[in-house]
Structures are given as structure tokens and as C-alpha cells.
GROMACS .gro file of C-alpha atoms in nm:
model
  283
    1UNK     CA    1   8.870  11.151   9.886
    2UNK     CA    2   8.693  10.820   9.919
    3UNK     CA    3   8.929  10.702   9.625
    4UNK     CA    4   9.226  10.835   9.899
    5UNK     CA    5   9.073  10.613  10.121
    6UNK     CA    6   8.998  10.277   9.941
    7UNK     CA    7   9.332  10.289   9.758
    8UNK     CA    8   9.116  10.217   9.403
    9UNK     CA    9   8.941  10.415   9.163
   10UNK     CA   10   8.571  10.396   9.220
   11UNK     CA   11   8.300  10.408   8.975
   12UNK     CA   12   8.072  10.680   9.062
   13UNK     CA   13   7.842  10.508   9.352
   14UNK     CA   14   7.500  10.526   9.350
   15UNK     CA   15   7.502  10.572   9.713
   16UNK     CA   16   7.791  10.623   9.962
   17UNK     CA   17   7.662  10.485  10.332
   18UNK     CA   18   7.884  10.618  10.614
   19UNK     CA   19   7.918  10.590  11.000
   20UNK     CA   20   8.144  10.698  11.276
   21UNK     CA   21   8.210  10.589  11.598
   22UNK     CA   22   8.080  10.275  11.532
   23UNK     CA   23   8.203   9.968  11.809
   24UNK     CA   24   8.502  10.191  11.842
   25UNK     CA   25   8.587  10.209  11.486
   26UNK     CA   26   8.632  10.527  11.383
   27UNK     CA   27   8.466  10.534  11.041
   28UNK     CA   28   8.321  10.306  10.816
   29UNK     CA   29   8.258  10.378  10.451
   30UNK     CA   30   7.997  10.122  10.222
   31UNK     CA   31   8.054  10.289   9.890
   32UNK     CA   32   7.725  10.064   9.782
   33UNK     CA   33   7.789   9.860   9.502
   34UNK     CA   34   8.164   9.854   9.483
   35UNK     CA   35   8.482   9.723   9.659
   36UNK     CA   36   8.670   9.774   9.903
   37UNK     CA   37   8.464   9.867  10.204
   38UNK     CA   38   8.669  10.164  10.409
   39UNK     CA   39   8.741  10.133  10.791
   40UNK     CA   40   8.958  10.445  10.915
   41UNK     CA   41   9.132  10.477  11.267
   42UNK     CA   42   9.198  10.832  11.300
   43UNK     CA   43   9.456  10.945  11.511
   44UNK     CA   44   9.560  11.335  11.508
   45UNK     CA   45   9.850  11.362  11.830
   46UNK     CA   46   9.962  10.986  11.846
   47UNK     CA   47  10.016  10.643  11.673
   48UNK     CA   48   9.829  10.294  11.792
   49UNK     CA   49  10.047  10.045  11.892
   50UNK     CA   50  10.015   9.727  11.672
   51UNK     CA   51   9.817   9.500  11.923
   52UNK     CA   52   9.532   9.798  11.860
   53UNK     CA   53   9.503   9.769  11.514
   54UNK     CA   54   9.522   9.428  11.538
   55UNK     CA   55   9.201   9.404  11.777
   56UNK     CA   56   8.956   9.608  11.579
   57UNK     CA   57   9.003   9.338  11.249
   58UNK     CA   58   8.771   9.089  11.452
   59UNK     CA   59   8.536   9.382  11.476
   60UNK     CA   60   8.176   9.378  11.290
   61UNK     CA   61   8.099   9.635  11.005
   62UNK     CA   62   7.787   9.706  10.817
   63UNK     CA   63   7.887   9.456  10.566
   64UNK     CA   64   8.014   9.203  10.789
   65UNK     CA   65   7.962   9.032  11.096
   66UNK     CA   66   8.128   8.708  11.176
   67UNK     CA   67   8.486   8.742  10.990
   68UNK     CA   68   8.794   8.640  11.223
   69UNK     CA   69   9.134   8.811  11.301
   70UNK     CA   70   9.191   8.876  10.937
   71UNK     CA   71   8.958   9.165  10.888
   72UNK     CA   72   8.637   9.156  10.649
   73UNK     CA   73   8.719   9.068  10.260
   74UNK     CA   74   8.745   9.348  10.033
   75UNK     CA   75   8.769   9.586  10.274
   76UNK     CA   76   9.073   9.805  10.318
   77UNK     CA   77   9.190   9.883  10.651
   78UNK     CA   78   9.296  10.276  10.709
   79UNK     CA   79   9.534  10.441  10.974
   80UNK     CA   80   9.486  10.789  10.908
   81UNK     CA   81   9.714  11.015  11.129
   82UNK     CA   82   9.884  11.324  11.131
   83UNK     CA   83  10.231  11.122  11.188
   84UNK     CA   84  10.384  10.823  11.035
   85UNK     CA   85  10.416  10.485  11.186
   86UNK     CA   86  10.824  10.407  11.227
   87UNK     CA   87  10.698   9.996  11.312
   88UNK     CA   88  10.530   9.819  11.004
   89UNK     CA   89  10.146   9.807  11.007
   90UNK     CA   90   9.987   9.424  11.075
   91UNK     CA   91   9.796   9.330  10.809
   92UNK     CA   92   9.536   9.420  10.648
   93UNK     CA   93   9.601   9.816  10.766
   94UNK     CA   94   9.757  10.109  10.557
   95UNK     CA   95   9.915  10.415  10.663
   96UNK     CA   96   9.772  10.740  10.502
   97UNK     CA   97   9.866  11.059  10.599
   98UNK     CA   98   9.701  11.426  10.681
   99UNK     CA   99   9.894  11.565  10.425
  100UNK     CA  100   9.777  11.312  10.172
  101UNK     CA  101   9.432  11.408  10.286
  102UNK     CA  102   9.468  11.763  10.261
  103UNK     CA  103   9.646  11.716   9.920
  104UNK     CA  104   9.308  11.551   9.822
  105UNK     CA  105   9.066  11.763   9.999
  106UNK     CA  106   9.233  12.081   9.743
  107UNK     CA  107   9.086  11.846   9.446
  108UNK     CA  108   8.734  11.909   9.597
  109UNK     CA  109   8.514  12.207   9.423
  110UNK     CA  110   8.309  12.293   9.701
  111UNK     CA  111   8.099  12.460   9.433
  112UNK     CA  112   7.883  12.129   9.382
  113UNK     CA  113   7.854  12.019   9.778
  114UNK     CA  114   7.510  12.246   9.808
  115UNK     CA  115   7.459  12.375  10.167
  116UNK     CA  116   7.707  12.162  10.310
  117UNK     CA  117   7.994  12.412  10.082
  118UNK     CA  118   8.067  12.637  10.375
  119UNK     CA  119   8.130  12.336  10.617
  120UNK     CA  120   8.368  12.158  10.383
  121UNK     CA  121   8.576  12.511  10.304
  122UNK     CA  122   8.598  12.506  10.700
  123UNK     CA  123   8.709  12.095  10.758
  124UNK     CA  124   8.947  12.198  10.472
  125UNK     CA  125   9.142  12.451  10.586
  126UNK     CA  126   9.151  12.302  10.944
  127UNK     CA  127   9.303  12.005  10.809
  128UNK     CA  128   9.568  12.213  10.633
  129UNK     CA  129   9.650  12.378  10.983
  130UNK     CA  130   9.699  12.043  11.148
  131UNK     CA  131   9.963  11.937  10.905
  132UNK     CA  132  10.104  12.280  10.936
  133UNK     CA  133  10.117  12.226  11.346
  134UNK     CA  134  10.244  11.870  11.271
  135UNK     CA  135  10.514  11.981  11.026
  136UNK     CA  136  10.648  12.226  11.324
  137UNK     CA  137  10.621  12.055  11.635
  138UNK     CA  138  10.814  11.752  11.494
  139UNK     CA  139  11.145  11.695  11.629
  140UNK     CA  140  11.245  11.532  11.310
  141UNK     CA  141  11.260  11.813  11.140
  142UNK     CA  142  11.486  11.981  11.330
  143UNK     CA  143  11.712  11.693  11.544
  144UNK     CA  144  12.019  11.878  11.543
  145UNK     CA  145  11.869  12.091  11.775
  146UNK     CA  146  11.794  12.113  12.174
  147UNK     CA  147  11.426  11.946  12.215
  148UNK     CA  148  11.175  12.159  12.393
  149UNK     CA  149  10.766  12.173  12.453
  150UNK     CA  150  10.761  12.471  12.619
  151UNK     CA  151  10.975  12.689  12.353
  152UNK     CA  152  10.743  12.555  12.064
  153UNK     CA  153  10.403  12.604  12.268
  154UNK     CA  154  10.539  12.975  12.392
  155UNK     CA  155  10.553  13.003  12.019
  156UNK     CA  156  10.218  12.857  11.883
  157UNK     CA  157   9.929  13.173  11.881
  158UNK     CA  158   9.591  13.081  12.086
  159UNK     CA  159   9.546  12.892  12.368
  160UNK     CA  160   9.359  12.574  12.459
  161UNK     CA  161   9.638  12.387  12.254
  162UNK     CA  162   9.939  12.314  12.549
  163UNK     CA  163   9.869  11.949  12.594
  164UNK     CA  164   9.775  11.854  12.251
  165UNK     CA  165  10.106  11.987  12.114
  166UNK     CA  166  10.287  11.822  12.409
  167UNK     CA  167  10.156  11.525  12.334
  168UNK     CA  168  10.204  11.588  11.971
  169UNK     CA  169  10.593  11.655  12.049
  170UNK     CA  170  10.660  11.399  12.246
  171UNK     CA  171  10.509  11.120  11.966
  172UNK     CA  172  10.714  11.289  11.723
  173UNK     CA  173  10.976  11.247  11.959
  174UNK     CA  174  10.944  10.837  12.062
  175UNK     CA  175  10.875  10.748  11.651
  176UNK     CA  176  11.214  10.958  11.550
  177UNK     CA  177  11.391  10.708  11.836
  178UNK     CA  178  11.172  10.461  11.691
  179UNK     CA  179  11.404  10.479  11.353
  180UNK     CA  180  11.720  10.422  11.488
  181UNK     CA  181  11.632  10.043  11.572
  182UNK     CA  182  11.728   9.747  11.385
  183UNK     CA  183  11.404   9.640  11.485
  184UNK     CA  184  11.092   9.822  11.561
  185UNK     CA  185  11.012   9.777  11.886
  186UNK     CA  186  10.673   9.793  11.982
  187UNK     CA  187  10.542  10.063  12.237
  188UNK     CA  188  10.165  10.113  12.391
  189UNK     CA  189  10.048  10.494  12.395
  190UNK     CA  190   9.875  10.587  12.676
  191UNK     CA  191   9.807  10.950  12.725
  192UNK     CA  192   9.464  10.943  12.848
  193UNK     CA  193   9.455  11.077  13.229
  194UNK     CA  194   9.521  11.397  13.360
  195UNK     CA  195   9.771  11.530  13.071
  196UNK     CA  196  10.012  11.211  13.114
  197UNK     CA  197  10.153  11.071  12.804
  198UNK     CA  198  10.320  10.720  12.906
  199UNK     CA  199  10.507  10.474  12.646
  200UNK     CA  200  10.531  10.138  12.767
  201UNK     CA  201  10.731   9.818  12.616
  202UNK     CA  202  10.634   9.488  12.728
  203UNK     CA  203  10.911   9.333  12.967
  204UNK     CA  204  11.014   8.952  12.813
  205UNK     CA  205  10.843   8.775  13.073
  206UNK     CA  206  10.519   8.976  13.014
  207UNK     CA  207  10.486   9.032  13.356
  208UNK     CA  208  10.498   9.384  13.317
  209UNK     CA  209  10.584   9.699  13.112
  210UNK     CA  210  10.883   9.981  13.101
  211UNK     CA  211  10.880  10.270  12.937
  212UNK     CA  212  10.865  10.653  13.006
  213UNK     CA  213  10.614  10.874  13.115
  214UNK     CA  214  10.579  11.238  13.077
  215UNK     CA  215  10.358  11.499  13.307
  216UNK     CA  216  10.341  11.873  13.306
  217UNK     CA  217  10.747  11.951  13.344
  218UNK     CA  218  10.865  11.604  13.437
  219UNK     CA  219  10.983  11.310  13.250
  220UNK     CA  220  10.993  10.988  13.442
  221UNK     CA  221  11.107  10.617  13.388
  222UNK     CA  222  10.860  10.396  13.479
  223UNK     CA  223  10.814  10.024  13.541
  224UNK     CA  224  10.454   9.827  13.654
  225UNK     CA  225  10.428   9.445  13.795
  226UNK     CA  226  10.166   9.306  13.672
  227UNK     CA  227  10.028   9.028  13.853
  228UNK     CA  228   9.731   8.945  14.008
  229UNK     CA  229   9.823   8.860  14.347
  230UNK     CA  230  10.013   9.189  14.406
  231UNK     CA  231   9.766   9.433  14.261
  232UNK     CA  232   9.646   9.738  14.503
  233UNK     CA  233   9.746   9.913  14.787
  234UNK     CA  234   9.945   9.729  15.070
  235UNK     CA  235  10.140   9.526  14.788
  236UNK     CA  236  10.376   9.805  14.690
  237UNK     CA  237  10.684   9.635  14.916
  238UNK     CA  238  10.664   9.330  14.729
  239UNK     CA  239  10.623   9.486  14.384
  240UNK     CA  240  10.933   9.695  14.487
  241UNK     CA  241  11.151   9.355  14.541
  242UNK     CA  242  11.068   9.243  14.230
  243UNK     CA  243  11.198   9.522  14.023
  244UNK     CA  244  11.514   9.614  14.259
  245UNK     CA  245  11.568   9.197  14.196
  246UNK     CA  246  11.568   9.165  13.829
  247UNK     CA  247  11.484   9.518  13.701
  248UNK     CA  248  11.661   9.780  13.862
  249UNK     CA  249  11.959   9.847  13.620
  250UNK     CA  250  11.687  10.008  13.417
  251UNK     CA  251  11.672  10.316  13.659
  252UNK     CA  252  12.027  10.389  13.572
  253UNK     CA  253  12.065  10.750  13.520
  254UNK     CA  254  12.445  10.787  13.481
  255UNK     CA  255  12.416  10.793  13.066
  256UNK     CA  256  12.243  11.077  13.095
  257UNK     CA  257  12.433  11.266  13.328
  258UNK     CA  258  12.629  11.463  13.101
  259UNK     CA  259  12.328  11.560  12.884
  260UNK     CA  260  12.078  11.683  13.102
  261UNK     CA  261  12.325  11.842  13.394
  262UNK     CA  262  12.142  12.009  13.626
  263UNK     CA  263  11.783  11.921  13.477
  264UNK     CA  264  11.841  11.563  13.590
  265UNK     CA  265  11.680  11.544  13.919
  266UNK     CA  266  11.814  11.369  14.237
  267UNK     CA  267  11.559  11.056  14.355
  268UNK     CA  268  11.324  11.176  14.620
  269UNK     CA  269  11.291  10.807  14.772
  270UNK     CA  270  11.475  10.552  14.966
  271UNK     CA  271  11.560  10.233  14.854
  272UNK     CA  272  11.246   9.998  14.863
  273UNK     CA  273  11.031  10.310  14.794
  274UNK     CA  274  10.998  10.276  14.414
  275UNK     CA  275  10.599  10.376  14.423
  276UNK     CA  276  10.691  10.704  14.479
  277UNK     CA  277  10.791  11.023  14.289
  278UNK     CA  278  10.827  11.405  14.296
  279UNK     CA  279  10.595  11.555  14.417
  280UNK     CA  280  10.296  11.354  14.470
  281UNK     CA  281  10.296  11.074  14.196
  282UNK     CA  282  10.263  10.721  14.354
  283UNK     CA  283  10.194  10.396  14.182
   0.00000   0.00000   0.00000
């Protein structure tokens, strides 16, 4: 596993000094002695955007405290996730996958781990389930057909899983779109309040970001102004000029008219109103 990790083949260490949750790095792995050093972002239901990854090479490790933007030498830098990047990773970070991991983890003889055996047979076969729930919630598989979260949850057993397969489908969904660029474009994940899962693209000026923004049944388009002055509450008029000046051909619907039908809701605001959506969302 730790030769997954590091990319090498590592002489048996004397000693193998591990953290997690360390300054918001994930992991951290010192096989003592030897090179590379392991940091691991683990992600299970979504991928960082690249400015992320990019922020935690400044970060210090164990082994090293002052390095710049580059990352610490001889260490390798590991995205571990469930699904694949479609943007290329900034350097120094890799992409390895669950499945890679669980292919690995099935090299392990849990015979020699001592009274840790039972824990490890456990962390094994929940990793195989992931990429099992990974393999079948991901619309690439299957593109040809209608997209749905609530067919695929109605079909998962259990409960306690709704919004982490939502969120699950809906990353699968944004990197398969991802593909079809010339050009990667770079999108921020957010999905961290009250079951929302929001993409967002920086607009050119930087002023802002658009994207799309799922919750519960809805999917909504999106746009934020981001500047200083109009921040808060008693703002949202001038906020709204801005966009309905040089952004609102972005809420054009009529493309997708004739694919969603009837599931394409009317607006439930006036013009000037764009803070506002069904039923109770405001911005």
C-alpha cells in the first residue's frame, strides 16, 4: 500500500511515522529513512478544484517546514478519490484511485497485522463497496440513458446514504461534461451546507462566479457578485443590475426547453428580483 502511495518501491522501513488530519492535510506518511514522503487528499463523493490542491503545497509536514508553492522535495503529492479528475492535476499532485487501492489492499495477508487483522478485513471490504457504489452511481457508465438520483438511491439497500450518493451522482455527472471540453475548465465544489452541492466557474472579470447548484429536487443556475461594497442584505437591487447588465443571457432557459418539458420550471420572480427562488432560497 505505502508503495501505492509513494509511486516507488520501498525498502522495508525501519519505522513508518503517520498522521492524519494534520493542518488540513489529510495524511502524511514519513516512511523513516527513505524517499518520497506521502501527503494524501482523500476525497470519497467529489473532486478538489485545482486552486485547492494548489494551496496545501505551501503547507508544513513533519519533514518540512518552510518550502514555497512547489511542495516539499521528495515528497509525492496524492489525490486519492473514488472518481477521476477530467482537468489535469497542478504539479507536484497524482491521481490514484479507490480501485487502485482496493486492488492493493487484496495483496495484504491480514494474517501478519496481529490484533489490528480484524480491523483491516473490515477497512478492506468497505473500500471494495465504495468502488462498487462508485462504479453504479456514475453516469458515465451508462450516458445513453435518462439521468436520475432518485431511481439509483430508490435502488441502493440501507439508509443514511441519500445525500452522499446525490452528491456522488451529480460529480460523476459535472466531470463526464467535464470531457467534452477542448479545455478543462475549472469548477469549485462546494457541497458543504444543508445538502447543497454548488459548482461554480469563475466569471472573466473575477468579480464573481456561475455555475449550478443542486438542493433536494431542484437544480438551479446560479450567479454571485462579489464585491465588497455590495455584500449583505439591502444590496441585493444593485447586485441584481449588475447581472441583468452584463450577465443575464446566462439565465437562458430556451436550450433546454425541449429536454426537460414539463420538469423545467416557470421563474417565480419579477424582473430585478434575481435573489430569489422557489420556495424559500434567497441569496
Amino acid at each position: 500500500m505505502l508503495d501505492l502511495l509513494g509511486g516507488v518501491s520501498y525498502p522495508s522501513p525501519d519505522r513508518i511515522d503517520a498522521g492524519r488530519e494534520r493542518r488540513h492535510l489529510d495524511i502524511v506518511i514519513d516512511p523513516v529513512g527513505a524517499h518520497p514522503k506521502v501527503v494524501v487528499e482523500n476525497k470519497l463523493y467529489s473532486i478538489p478544484y485545482p486552486a485547492q490542491l494548489t494551496k496545501y503545497n505551501a503547507y508544513p509536514v513533519p519533514w518540512s517546514s518552510s518550502h514555497g508553492d512547489e511542495g516539499a522535495v521528495e515528497t509525492r503529492y496524492v489525490l486519492l478519490s473514488l472518481m477521476a479528475p477530467s482537468f489535469p492535476l497542478p504539479p507536484p499532485w497524482v491521481h490514484v484511485t479507490y480501485r487502485d487501492l482496493a486492488d492493493a489492499l487484496a495483496h495484504v495477508d491480514e494474517g501478519h497485522l496481529g490484533r489490528t487483522s480484524d480491523l483491516f478485513v473490515r477497512y478492506r471490504a468497505l473500500v471494495h463497496r465504495l468502488v462498487a457504489l462508485a462504479e453504479a452511481v456514475d453516469p458515465a457508465q451508462a450516458l445513453d440513458e435518462q439521468f436520475s438520483v432518485v431511481e439509483v438511491v430508490a435502488q441502493m439497500p440501507g439508509g443514511g446514504l441519500d445525500g452522499a450518493i446525490a452528491k456522488l451522482r451529480f460529480s460523476g455527472l459535472a466531470q463526464a461534461v467535464q470531457a467534452h471540453f477542448t479545455h478543462p475548465k475549472e469548477l469549485e465544489l462546494d457541497g458543504a451546507r444543508g445538502g447543497r452541492i454548488s459548482y461554480w466557474r469563475r466569471l472573466a472579470d473575477n468579480r464573481g462566479g456561475v455555475g449550478w447548484q443542486f438542493q433536494e429536487n431542484q437544480l438551479r443556475l446560479q450567479i454571485t457578485v462579489e464585491d465588497p461594497d455590495l455584500q449583505g442584505k439591502g444590496n441585493e437591487a444593485a447586485r441584481a443590475a449588475i447581472v441583468e447588465a452584463e450577465h443575464v443571457e446566462y439565465f437562458d432557459h430556451s436550450q433546454v426547453e425541449a429536454i426537460l418539458g414539463s420538469e423545467l420550471r416557470s421563474k417565480t420572480y419579477t424582473p430585478g428580483q434575481w435573489n430569489h427562488f422557489n420556495p424559500d432560497f434567497a441569496y
